[in-house]
Amino acid sequence: MKKTFTINISGTLFHIEEDAYEKLQGYLIKLKSHFGNTQEGREIVADIEMRIAELFTEKGKGENKVIINEWVDEVISTMGTPEDFKAQEGEEVGASFTAKRKRRLYRNGDNRVFAGVCSGLAVYFKIDPLVMRIIFVVLFFANGVGLLAYLILWIAVPRAQTTAQRLEMRGEEVTVSNIEKSVRDDAQGDTTAAAAGITPPATKASASKVTASGQADRSPEVARSLLRIIAVTVGIFLIMTGFLGLLGFISTVIVGQTFLADWPVMWNPDLPFHGLLNQFITPSGAAWGVTFLALLVGIPLLAILYAGTKLVFRYRSNNTAIGLIMVGLWLVGLMGLVTVAAREAGNFKSNATLSGSETLYPTPGKTLYLKLAEDKFDDFGEMEADLPRCKAVLADDKVVLLGEPRLDIEKSATNDFVLVVKKQSRGRTQGDANNNIQTILYHYQLADTVLTFDPWYLLGDQAKWRDQRLDMTLKVPEGSTVFLSDGMEEIIWDIDNVSNTWDRDMVGKSWKMQPEGLSWTDAPLPVQDTTITEIRNDTVR
Amino acid sequence: MNIENSKAQMRKGILEYCILRVLSGKPRYASDIIAELKEARMIVVEGTLYPLLNRLKNDGLLGYRWEESSQGPPRKYYELTPEGRTFLGELEMSWLELVEAVARIKSHQETTTEAEKTENN
């Protein structure tokens, strides 16, 4: 049993078997592309279809009424394929069409080393294929750019197979000067025709009309030339955008930084995620993330590049399969990235808090001097990061994540200074969050009356960023005074005071805890460091 | 030099002449023309004829009209235009000249080779 279709060839109905139908359709498509989509070409194909219908009608007079595969084979061998026409007509016939054809980029199968890309480009630019090959080899050593370009062109540019395509490959050059020339030639042709008085049989009154209509006929051609120039310009822009975008993106992913940063390019994808990414995403998550991101970003860039080359070189390409695969891969990238992101977000699901407090006994008693310790990480290179309350530095080739502590000052319920240290973190589970808290490392120390804070807390050696936070509250008893040294503005955060003074204006002053709150006071100057005799090192665990 | 190509070139010019010649009588439709040319072994595949008919038509040498057919859809009947007739006349002349030219060269060669032979002998 076989499936049949009913088809209409030039007004006659036929029943045709499925495989025969496909073969016939392929043949007709080949004919159409050979003769071209001009009025002339369509007429020729219509004539041929008429003849095919006739041949089938003759065959259908016997027992069998359904067109079978063998009949189609017979008809094709009777009518001949474009290749047969070429053999019959000889190359010269084709050459006479050359002038009319627009030049398109094809891969040249007649003269190829791998896929005929260089040869095709050489034919397109009318240069020696060897020159083109040398250019590609040189580009190959420039970061493999040549290889990438070659592969893209290999996939995107079709091979010249039919005679028509071979002719198009060698067609008229599309350059601005050529377009100008053709426009100029047209104009001259008109004036000479008018001068010689070669006008259609018409009265003198209508002669000017004829010339006018002649000009009107030419204007679409001028418009087409202009459109072509615009298309080529846009195409070149797209090629550069796509190409530099891809280059920048690849170098960002692989090397970790884009070396195009200083180039005068129109768009430069600067994604500083390499290395840093590993600080808050699990390694497998990062690898998958980068893969999916490459699909998500790379495919549109490839598409831009493809569209650009297509605009510039005007090649035909009907590679639907590759297009669909690309769209499919892009969707995979999108869904993959969403999945990875959702999984990684799960690492922030649980929240844990750990509080500890210490009562401080500053000797001699009623005043505490607060100062910030020297920033040990100031000299190290800081990595670009955009994590809240966190910075990443490169210390001895190792990435260290540092958090910004915060200090608030409140009234103490007792008669003693009390420092409350609260640590928070997130994690996939409560246990994870707790572990992340355990690795937070922070130092402060009290010496006599001087309380010194480290400007940073460490997130831990192997720790990932899980929104770890460290908030301290210094509880000051009523009647006692604190002096905020310069530099403390780095860590103090929103301290309530009677005069509503801003944090950064509170430093360099003494503040006394009054019943109504913290208020500015003329207090003694801070003690000198030389008076520190005893150092206590306190670490809140 | 490609022998196929040379043959094709030779055939091409003559094919135009043959088509016009076939059409010099009454109007014919495409399948008639094909049958005749095939019989004369002027064409191998039929597809080559259509572009040629189309071109001759566009050049004003041929015209066609539709005629109803008893066995199916209407058919295109081609016939020579007055220009086509003049053109054919010139081609006829030129063909005769060519035949004569080839014959003359051949006979001249034959006489010279025979003369050489006699000299050698």
XYZ file of C-alpha atoms in Angstrom:
662
model
C 0.000 0.000 0.000
C 1.292 3.427 -0.889
C 0.091 6.906 -0.125
C -0.888 9.009 -3.148
C -1.455 12.712 -3.617
C -3.577 14.578 -6.077
C -1.596 17.258 -7.862
C -2.293 19.826 -10.510
C 0.328 20.182 -13.227
C -0.480 23.093 -15.505
C -4.235 22.566 -15.283
C -4.381 18.763 -15.407
C -5.083 16.669 -12.328
C -2.891 13.655 -11.550
C -2.644 11.071 -8.828
C 0.923 10.563 -7.761
C 2.669 8.271 -5.298
C 4.434 9.850 -2.371
C 8.048 9.086 -3.357
C 7.364 10.054 -6.970
C 5.829 13.292 -5.756
C 8.896 14.176 -3.748
C 11.215 13.461 -6.655
C 9.107 15.510 -9.055
C 8.931 18.391 -6.636
C 12.697 18.366 -6.167
C 13.175 18.383 -9.920
C 10.830 21.319 -10.441
C 12.536 23.297 -7.676
C 15.868 22.664 -9.384
C 14.473 23.882 -12.682
C 13.035 26.996 -11.070
C 16.311 27.907 -9.423
C 18.137 27.258 -12.700
C 15.948 29.477 -14.833
C 15.577 32.109 -12.146
C 12.677 34.077 -10.828
C 12.334 36.444 -13.763
C 9.253 36.654 -15.939
C 11.240 34.857 -18.615
C 12.306 32.103 -16.244
C 8.807 31.560 -14.933
C 7.455 31.284 -18.452
C 10.054 28.681 -19.390
C 9.245 26.614 -16.304
C 5.523 26.896 -17.076
C 6.186 25.611 -20.616
C 8.200 22.715 -19.267
C 5.490 21.887 -16.739
C 2.989 21.840 -19.553
C 5.108 19.337 -21.418
C 5.524 17.214 -18.304
C 1.744 17.155 -17.887
C 1.451 16.010 -21.484
C 3.985 13.228 -20.988
C 2.185 12.004 -17.883
C -1.163 12.129 -19.675
C 0.238 9.923 -22.437
C 1.555 7.435 -19.901
C -1.715 7.473 -17.953
C -3.606 6.114 -20.923
C -2.670 2.553 -19.996
C -3.885 0.460 -17.050
C -2.048 2.421 -14.437
C -3.523 5.808 -13.657
C -1.184 6.753 -10.840
C 2.172 8.411 -11.430
C 4.939 6.193 -10.081
C 8.565 6.801 -9.364
C 9.782 5.249 -12.628
C 7.630 7.608 -14.693
C 9.143 10.581 -12.969
C 12.610 9.176 -13.699
C 11.675 8.767 -17.339
C 10.263 12.273 -17.570
C 13.359 13.735 -15.949
C 15.627 11.932 -18.382
C 13.455 13.098 -21.280
C 13.354 16.699 -20.185
C 16.881 16.799 -18.811
C 18.340 18.380 -15.682
C 19.992 21.797 -15.470
C 23.328 19.973 -15.713
C 22.262 18.477 -19.050
C 21.200 21.890 -20.326
C 24.600 23.203 -19.408
C 26.301 20.431 -21.325
C 24.057 21.088 -24.313
C 24.292 24.833 -24.322
C 27.960 25.015 -23.478
C 29.563 27.514 -21.113
C 29.409 30.372 -23.585
C 25.627 30.643 -23.406
C 25.860 31.029 -19.678
C 28.544 33.672 -20.044
C 26.230 35.825 -22.100
C 23.936 36.020 -19.107
C 26.763 37.054 -16.780
C 26.407 40.752 -17.274
C 22.819 40.645 -16.136
C 23.436 38.743 -12.970
C 24.117 40.113 -9.513
C 27.228 38.733 -7.883
C 26.652 36.436 -4.951
C 29.009 34.705 -2.609
C 29.270 30.971 -3.021
C 31.746 28.360 -1.969
C 33.695 27.401 -5.050
C 33.680 23.642 -5.418
C 35.697 23.766 -8.657
C 38.803 25.039 -6.946
C 38.961 24.085 -3.341
C 41.318 22.950 -0.617
C 38.790 22.224 2.137
C 35.339 23.576 1.438
C 36.054 26.181 -1.213
C 35.493 29.119 1.144
C 38.694 30.970 0.248
C 38.294 30.201 -3.421
C 34.719 31.464 -3.359
C 35.727 34.665 -1.590
C 38.560 35.125 -4.067
C 36.167 34.789 -6.994
C 33.844 37.234 -5.281
C 36.558 39.831 -4.809
C 38.231 38.957 -8.116
C 41.598 38.214 -6.548
C 43.874 35.228 -6.605
C 42.638 32.392 -4.358
C 46.179 32.062 -3.022
C 46.027 35.586 -1.595
C 42.749 34.770 0.157
C 44.216 31.557 1.543
C 47.253 33.371 2.892
C 44.966 35.909 4.571
C 43.065 33.083 6.246
C 46.214 31.294 7.346
C 47.541 34.540 8.852
C 44.203 35.118 10.582
C 44.364 31.565 11.873
C 47.404 32.473 13.913
C 45.676 35.574 15.228
C 43.807 33.834 18.036
C 42.252 31.368 15.625
C 40.065 34.074 14.141
C 40.646 32.650 10.690
C 39.444 29.227 11.738
C 36.285 30.643 13.291
C 35.554 32.757 10.226
C 36.223 29.776 7.971
C 33.887 27.506 9.907
C 31.120 30.101 9.983
C 31.402 30.716 6.242
C 31.567 26.992 5.606
C 28.266 26.464 7.391
C 26.546 29.607 6.205
C 27.615 29.946 2.584
C 26.173 27.440 0.113
C 28.312 25.692 -2.475
C 27.795 26.739 -6.071
C 26.170 23.651 -7.569
C 24.009 24.603 -10.516
C 25.156 26.542 -13.521
C 23.060 29.468 -12.407
C 24.871 29.531 -9.092
C 28.269 29.261 -10.737
C 27.373 32.229 -12.882
C 26.104 34.198 -9.954
C 29.353 33.461 -8.200
C 31.225 35.180 -11.025
C 28.531 37.780 -11.613
C 28.874 41.493 -11.864
C 30.760 43.182 -9.136
C 28.696 45.016 -6.561
C 30.730 48.066 -5.722
C 29.765 51.642 -5.142
C 31.728 52.788 -8.188
C 30.008 50.185 -10.371
C 26.600 51.278 -9.165
C 27.552 54.886 -9.879
C 28.803 53.895 -13.279
C 25.618 52.074 -14.234
C 23.519 55.023 -13.083
C 25.733 57.437 -15.051
C 25.672 55.256 -18.150
C 21.919 55.156 -18.012
C 21.698 58.925 -17.798
C 24.079 59.345 -20.736
C 22.172 56.816 -22.789
C 19.061 58.869 -22.298
C 20.596 62.157 -23.322
C 22.227 60.732 -26.432
C 18.994 59.062 -27.404
C 17.183 62.344 -26.960
C 19.879 64.253 -28.894
C 19.755 61.849 -31.807
C 16.025 62.316 -31.860
C 15.435 58.621 -31.331
C 12.032 58.856 -29.814
C 9.161 56.513 -30.381
C 6.765 57.510 -33.166
C 4.999 60.316 -31.402
C 4.248 63.969 -31.804
C 6.759 66.538 -30.594
C 4.488 67.483 -27.742
C 4.614 64.006 -26.299
C 8.365 63.624 -26.836
C 9.139 65.431 -23.588
C 6.615 63.229 -21.852
C 8.412 60.130 -23.066
C 11.721 61.378 -21.697
C 10.041 62.184 -18.418
C 8.606 58.712 -18.161
C 11.998 57.307 -19.011
C 13.427 59.096 -16.056
C 10.604 57.881 -13.875
C 11.438 54.331 -14.914
C 15.033 54.766 -13.914
C 14.369 56.151 -10.463
C 13.578 52.742 -8.929
C 16.991 51.621 -10.107
C 18.649 54.553 -8.358
C 16.613 53.784 -5.264
C 17.680 50.145 -5.487
C 21.327 51.148 -5.732
C 20.930 53.379 -2.695
C 19.219 50.582 -0.790
C 22.068 48.275 -1.754
C 24.629 50.744 -0.408
C 22.649 51.047 2.827
C 22.340 47.261 3.055
C 26.090 46.814 2.604
C 26.807 49.475 5.223
C 24.433 47.883 7.707
C 25.897 44.486 6.828
C 29.449 45.628 7.522
C 28.300 47.156 10.803
C 26.590 43.889 11.756
C 29.646 41.845 10.812
C 31.900 44.002 12.963
C 29.452 43.980 15.860
C 28.938 40.246 15.709
C 32.587 39.488 15.186
C 33.973 41.749 17.905
C 31.141 40.739 20.201
C 32.004 37.072 19.742
C 35.708 37.743 20.156
C 35.098 39.764 23.298
C 32.679 37.251 24.684
C 34.963 34.286 24.056
C 37.970 36.021 25.549
C 35.868 37.028 28.562
C 34.752 33.484 29.164
C 38.100 31.836 28.523
C 40.682 34.353 29.672
C 38.501 36.044 32.219
C 38.865 39.483 30.808
C 38.208 41.030 27.483
C 41.272 42.277 25.691
C 39.068 44.453 23.556
C 38.632 46.851 26.459
C 40.860 49.463 24.845
C 39.657 48.938 21.311
C 37.482 51.552 19.739
C 34.611 49.190 19.255
C 30.960 49.939 19.260
C 30.018 47.298 21.745
C 32.177 45.528 24.213
C 30.714 42.846 26.431
C 32.519 43.293 29.698
C 31.396 40.551 32.029
C 33.792 40.232 34.959
C 32.499 36.906 36.140
C 35.513 34.721 35.657
C 37.105 33.787 38.958
C 34.677 35.918 40.831
C 31.882 33.682 39.682
C 33.496 30.854 41.601
C 33.227 32.884 44.778
C 29.534 32.531 45.085
C 28.559 29.781 42.702
C 29.427 26.112 43.044
C 32.105 25.032 40.524
C 29.783 22.726 38.587
C 27.166 25.443 38.563
C 29.705 27.892 37.198
C 30.777 25.498 34.430
C 27.225 24.811 33.371
C 26.341 28.452 33.742
C 29.135 29.509 31.413
C 28.166 26.836 28.892
C 24.555 27.915 28.821
C 25.533 31.561 28.787
C 27.767 30.851 25.794
C 24.774 29.409 23.948
C 22.501 32.215 25.059
C 24.868 35.001 24.062
C 26.924 33.296 21.365
C 24.060 32.217 19.112
C 22.517 35.680 18.734
C 26.010 37.034 18.037
C 26.477 34.349 15.381
C 23.087 35.263 13.965
C 24.128 38.920 13.778
C 27.331 37.918 12.024
C 25.396 35.710 9.627
C 22.860 38.421 8.835
C 25.707 40.846 8.197
C 27.566 38.572 5.788
C 24.307 37.831 4.047
C 23.597 41.529 3.541
C 27.074 42.204 2.230
C 27.659 39.153 0.054
C 24.057 38.405 -0.963
C 24.467 34.668 -0.913
C 21.476 32.408 -0.850
C 21.201 29.912 1.894
C 18.306 27.660 2.713
C 19.822 25.781 5.549
C 16.707 25.488 7.638
C 18.108 22.589 9.646
C 21.028 24.603 11.002
C 18.700 27.511 11.748
C 16.380 25.259 13.715
C 19.287 23.643 15.553
C 20.553 27.090 16.493
C 17.145 28.164 17.787
C 16.916 24.886 19.687
C 20.366 25.345 21.238
C 19.490 28.886 22.201
C 16.373 27.655 24.000
C 18.462 24.962 25.704
C 20.849 27.702 26.827
C 17.994 29.794 28.139
C 16.363 26.966 30.046
C 19.701 25.671 31.284
C 20.687 29.048 32.640
C 17.339 29.433 34.383
C 17.778 25.975 35.928
C 21.313 26.692 37.089
C 20.227 30.032 38.474
C 17.317 28.428 40.322
C 19.609 25.769 41.758
C 22.187 28.305 42.817
C 19.484 30.474 44.315
C 18.600 27.458 46.454
C 21.957 27.955 48.145
C 20.509 31.090 49.681
C 17.324 29.467 50.902
C 18.011 29.169 54.619
C 19.074 31.869 56.981
C 20.987 31.504 60.267
C 21.982 34.006 62.882
C 24.576 33.675 65.606
C 24.919 36.304 68.278
C 27.588 36.660 70.907
C 28.245 39.430 73.386
C 31.172 40.484 75.499
C 31.306 42.874 78.371
C 34.203 45.251 78.079
C 36.020 46.796 81.001
C 38.047 49.658 79.741
C 40.639 50.743 82.336
C 40.371 53.642 83.605
C 36.660 53.471 83.256
C 34.196 55.923 81.888
C 35.521 56.648 78.377
C 36.099 54.300 75.462
C 38.152 55.335 72.435
C 37.035 53.619 69.235
C 39.421 53.337 66.312
C 39.791 51.401 63.101
C 42.774 49.121 62.603
C 45.029 49.527 59.583
C 43.607 48.072 56.387
C 45.870 45.115 55.609
C 44.142 44.483 52.303
C 44.431 47.992 50.978
C 47.534 47.207 48.914
C 46.147 44.129 47.217
C 44.489 44.315 43.886
C 40.769 44.579 44.163
C 38.667 42.516 41.837
C 35.655 43.974 40.229
C 32.674 42.714 42.123
C 29.213 43.832 42.787
C 28.260 41.863 45.867
C 26.517 43.722 48.669
C 28.759 44.570 51.614
C 31.542 42.506 50.156
C 34.718 42.975 48.190
C 37.102 40.515 46.621
C 40.844 41.074 46.655
C 43.637 39.113 45.104
C 46.107 38.332 47.892
C 49.066 36.133 46.929
C 47.259 34.856 43.816
C 44.343 33.824 45.945
C 40.962 35.417 45.944
C 39.953 36.569 49.409
C 36.423 37.646 50.085
C 36.078 40.465 52.574
C 32.915 41.710 54.236
C 32.160 45.149 55.587
C 31.218 45.019 59.279
C 28.748 47.507 60.699
C 28.759 49.131 64.122
C 25.851 50.714 65.877
C 25.849 52.376 69.302
C 22.994 52.006 71.764
C 22.314 52.627 75.407
C 23.412 49.822 77.711
C 20.904 48.304 80.093
C 23.677 47.733 82.632
C 26.521 49.859 83.944
C 29.060 48.217 81.674
C 30.186 48.584 78.079
C 28.880 45.564 76.146
C 29.780 44.637 72.571
C 27.192 42.455 70.825
C 28.382 40.714 67.678
C 25.720 39.255 65.422
C 26.682 37.040 62.487
C 24.284 36.025 59.777
C 24.499 33.861 56.738
C 22.414 32.034 54.227
C 22.744 28.464 52.971
C 20.874 25.652 51.288
C 19.989 24.206 54.678
C 20.121 25.495 58.224
C 23.284 23.454 58.713
C 24.925 25.010 55.656
C 24.056 28.458 56.903
C 25.533 27.628 60.308
C 28.732 26.350 58.702
C 29.021 29.533 56.717
C 28.726 31.520 59.938
C 31.452 29.453 61.570
C 33.957 30.436 58.906
C 33.433 34.178 59.350
C 36.621 35.505 60.901
C 36.678 38.867 62.628
C 39.041 40.563 65.115
C 38.701 43.445 67.492
C 40.832 44.245 70.479
C 40.615 46.278 73.633
C 43.760 47.813 75.051
C 43.255 50.011 78.100
C 40.588 52.330 76.914
C 41.177 51.841 73.199
C 38.848 49.506 71.280
C 40.287 48.717 67.832
C 38.138 47.246 65.056
C 39.357 45.469 61.941
C 37.933 47.169 58.865
C 37.024 43.821 57.274
C 35.868 40.379 58.243
C 37.038 37.342 56.281
C 34.472 35.015 54.780
C 36.796 32.046 55.144
C 39.202 30.153 52.905
C 36.858 27.903 50.975
C 33.763 29.942 51.632
C 31.392 31.037 48.938
C 29.552 34.264 49.191
C 26.270 33.458 50.916
C 25.266 36.928 52.004
C 27.286 36.643 55.190
C 26.777 39.668 57.465
C 28.408 40.859 60.636
C 26.661 43.547 62.669
C 27.962 44.844 65.963
C 26.236 46.914 68.578
C 28.241 48.710 71.233
C 26.091 49.242 74.296
C 27.234 52.291 76.213
C 26.094 52.809 79.832
C 24.466 56.077 80.759
C 26.998 58.718 81.734
C 29.845 57.090 79.836
C 31.563 58.584 76.796
C 32.824 57.174 73.487
C 35.259 58.917 71.199
C 34.984 58.058 67.492
C 38.411 58.355 65.855
C 38.827 59.351 62.232
C 38.346 56.331 60.009
C 35.486 54.928 62.045
C 33.081 56.296 59.454
C 34.001 53.195 57.438
C 32.097 50.889 59.751
C 29.661 52.918 61.845
C 26.147 52.605 60.594
C 23.170 54.776 61.320
C 23.961 55.603 64.945
C 21.034 57.324 66.674
C 22.004 60.528 68.399
C 20.217 63.503 69.929
C 21.422 66.014 67.341
C 20.657 63.731 64.389
C 24.245 64.067 63.199
C 25.216 62.032 60.166
C 27.572 59.117 60.653
C 30.452 60.671 58.763
C 30.140 63.873 60.797
C 30.244 61.959 64.092
C 33.921 61.024 63.817
C 36.584 63.074 65.551
C 34.149 63.871 68.332
C 33.238 62.589 71.755
C 29.753 61.351 72.404
C 28.207 60.974 75.869
C 25.302 58.667 76.625
C 22.697 60.903 78.226
C 19.269 59.728 79.437
C 17.728 61.075 76.199
C 20.392 59.454 73.994
C 23.869 59.920 72.599
C 24.914 63.568 72.524
C 27.998 65.457 71.411
C 30.266 66.605 74.216
C 33.603 68.411 74.787
C 35.552 65.492 76.086
C 39.250 64.780 76.593
C 41.387 64.066 73.541
C 42.132 60.460 72.699
C 45.003 58.830 74.544
C 48.205 58.270 72.636
C 49.061 54.770 71.440
C 52.153 54.837 73.685
C 49.958 54.619 76.731
C 48.794 51.184 75.718
C 50.597 48.774 77.949
C 48.570 45.694 77.783
C 47.011 44.148 74.734
C 44.149 41.799 74.884
C 43.207 39.948 71.807
C 39.573 39.097 71.666
C 37.999 37.002 69.064
C 34.362 36.299 68.970
C 33.726 32.801 67.895
C 39.747 23.038 -25.342
C 36.748 20.971 -24.429
C 35.395 18.829 -27.250
C 31.894 18.730 -25.712
C 31.929 22.467 -25.465
C 32.947 22.895 -29.106
C 30.264 20.518 -30.221
C 27.693 22.340 -28.132
C 28.733 25.659 -29.641
C 28.409 24.293 -33.130
C 25.059 22.724 -32.428
C 23.706 25.817 -30.717
C 23.757 28.080 -33.721
C 22.386 25.394 -35.948
C 19.641 24.516 -33.461
C 18.150 27.994 -33.783
C 18.164 27.601 -37.529
C 16.522 24.187 -37.245
C 13.741 25.447 -35.008
C 12.953 28.285 -37.378
C 13.106 25.820 -40.254
C 10.642 23.456 -38.545
C 8.307 26.375 -38.003
C 8.601 27.672 -41.566
C 5.474 25.753 -42.554
C 2.289 25.746 -40.550
C 2.178 26.679 -36.826
C 3.403 23.870 -34.589
C 3.143 23.271 -30.913
C 6.085 22.489 -28.661
C 5.714 18.695 -28.644
C 5.618 18.627 -32.460
C 8.801 20.644 -32.652
C 10.426 18.381 -30.098
C 9.376 15.229 -31.947
C 10.851 16.514 -35.168
C 14.121 17.702 -33.645
C 14.490 14.467 -31.706
C 13.974 12.452 -34.821
C 16.667 14.508 -36.504
C 18.856 13.962 -33.421
C 19.289 17.673 -32.943
C 18.374 17.627 -29.257
C 18.963 15.111 -26.507
C 16.927 16.486 -23.631
C 13.743 18.393 -24.237
C 14.379 20.952 -21.523
C 16.924 22.752 -23.714
C 14.282 23.687 -26.247
C 12.110 25.825 -24.009
C 14.628 28.522 -23.113
C 15.476 28.745 -26.789
C 11.830 29.089 -27.871
C 11.375 31.690 -25.180
C 14.354 33.683 -26.375
C 13.330 33.538 -30.022
C 9.870 34.683 -28.969
C 11.289 37.567 -26.906
C 13.495 38.564 -29.831
C 10.359 38.870 -31.962
C 11.210 36.022 -34.322
C 8.423 33.778 -33.059
C 4.869 34.372 -31.968
C 2.410 31.992 -30.433
C -1.298 31.620 -29.878
C -3.312 29.321 -27.679
C -5.372 26.657 -29.363
C -7.933 24.360 -27.799
C -7.000 20.709 -27.859
C -9.247 17.712 -27.970
C -6.987 15.770 -25.601
C -6.536 18.137 -22.697
C -5.624 21.686 -21.872
C -5.056 24.334 -24.566
C -1.726 24.243 -26.373
C 0.757 26.906 -27.351
C 1.150 27.000 -31.138
C 4.301 28.734 -32.326
C 4.664 30.372 -35.708
C 7.200 32.584 -37.460
C 6.695 36.331 -37.443
C 7.616 38.331 -40.575
C 10.924 39.196 -38.855
C 11.386 35.518 -38.157
C 10.944 34.773 -41.827
C 13.555 37.320 -42.855
C 15.857 35.990 -40.162
C 15.346 32.433 -41.355
C 16.090 33.516 -44.899
C 19.407 34.979 -43.798
C 20.227 31.896 -41.772
C 19.480 29.714 -44.809
C 21.917 31.726 -46.870
C 24.517 31.629 -44.182
C 24.039 27.873 -43.735
C 24.532 27.234 -47.423
C 27.631 29.414 -47.351
C 28.988 27.458 -44.424
C 28.311 24.122 -46.051
C 29.968 25.347 -49.178
C 32.912 26.760 -47.239
C 33.474 23.485 -45.407
C 33.131 21.504 -48.620
C 35.611 23.760 -50.389
C 38.186 23.467 -47.626
C 37.788 19.721 -47.574
C 38.135 19.290 -51.310
C 41.138 21.627 -51.349
C 42.792 19.607 -48.625
C 42.074 16.383 -50.467
C 43.645 17.677 -53.639
C 46.722 18.970 -51.783
C 47.193 15.733 -49.847
C 46.859 13.794 -53.075
C 49.373 16.120 -54.669
C 51.740 15.555 -51.746
C 51.265 11.833 -52.098
C 52.137 11.924 -55.734
C 55.165 14.113 -54.948
C 56.350 11.687 -52.301
C 55.888 8.850 -54.675
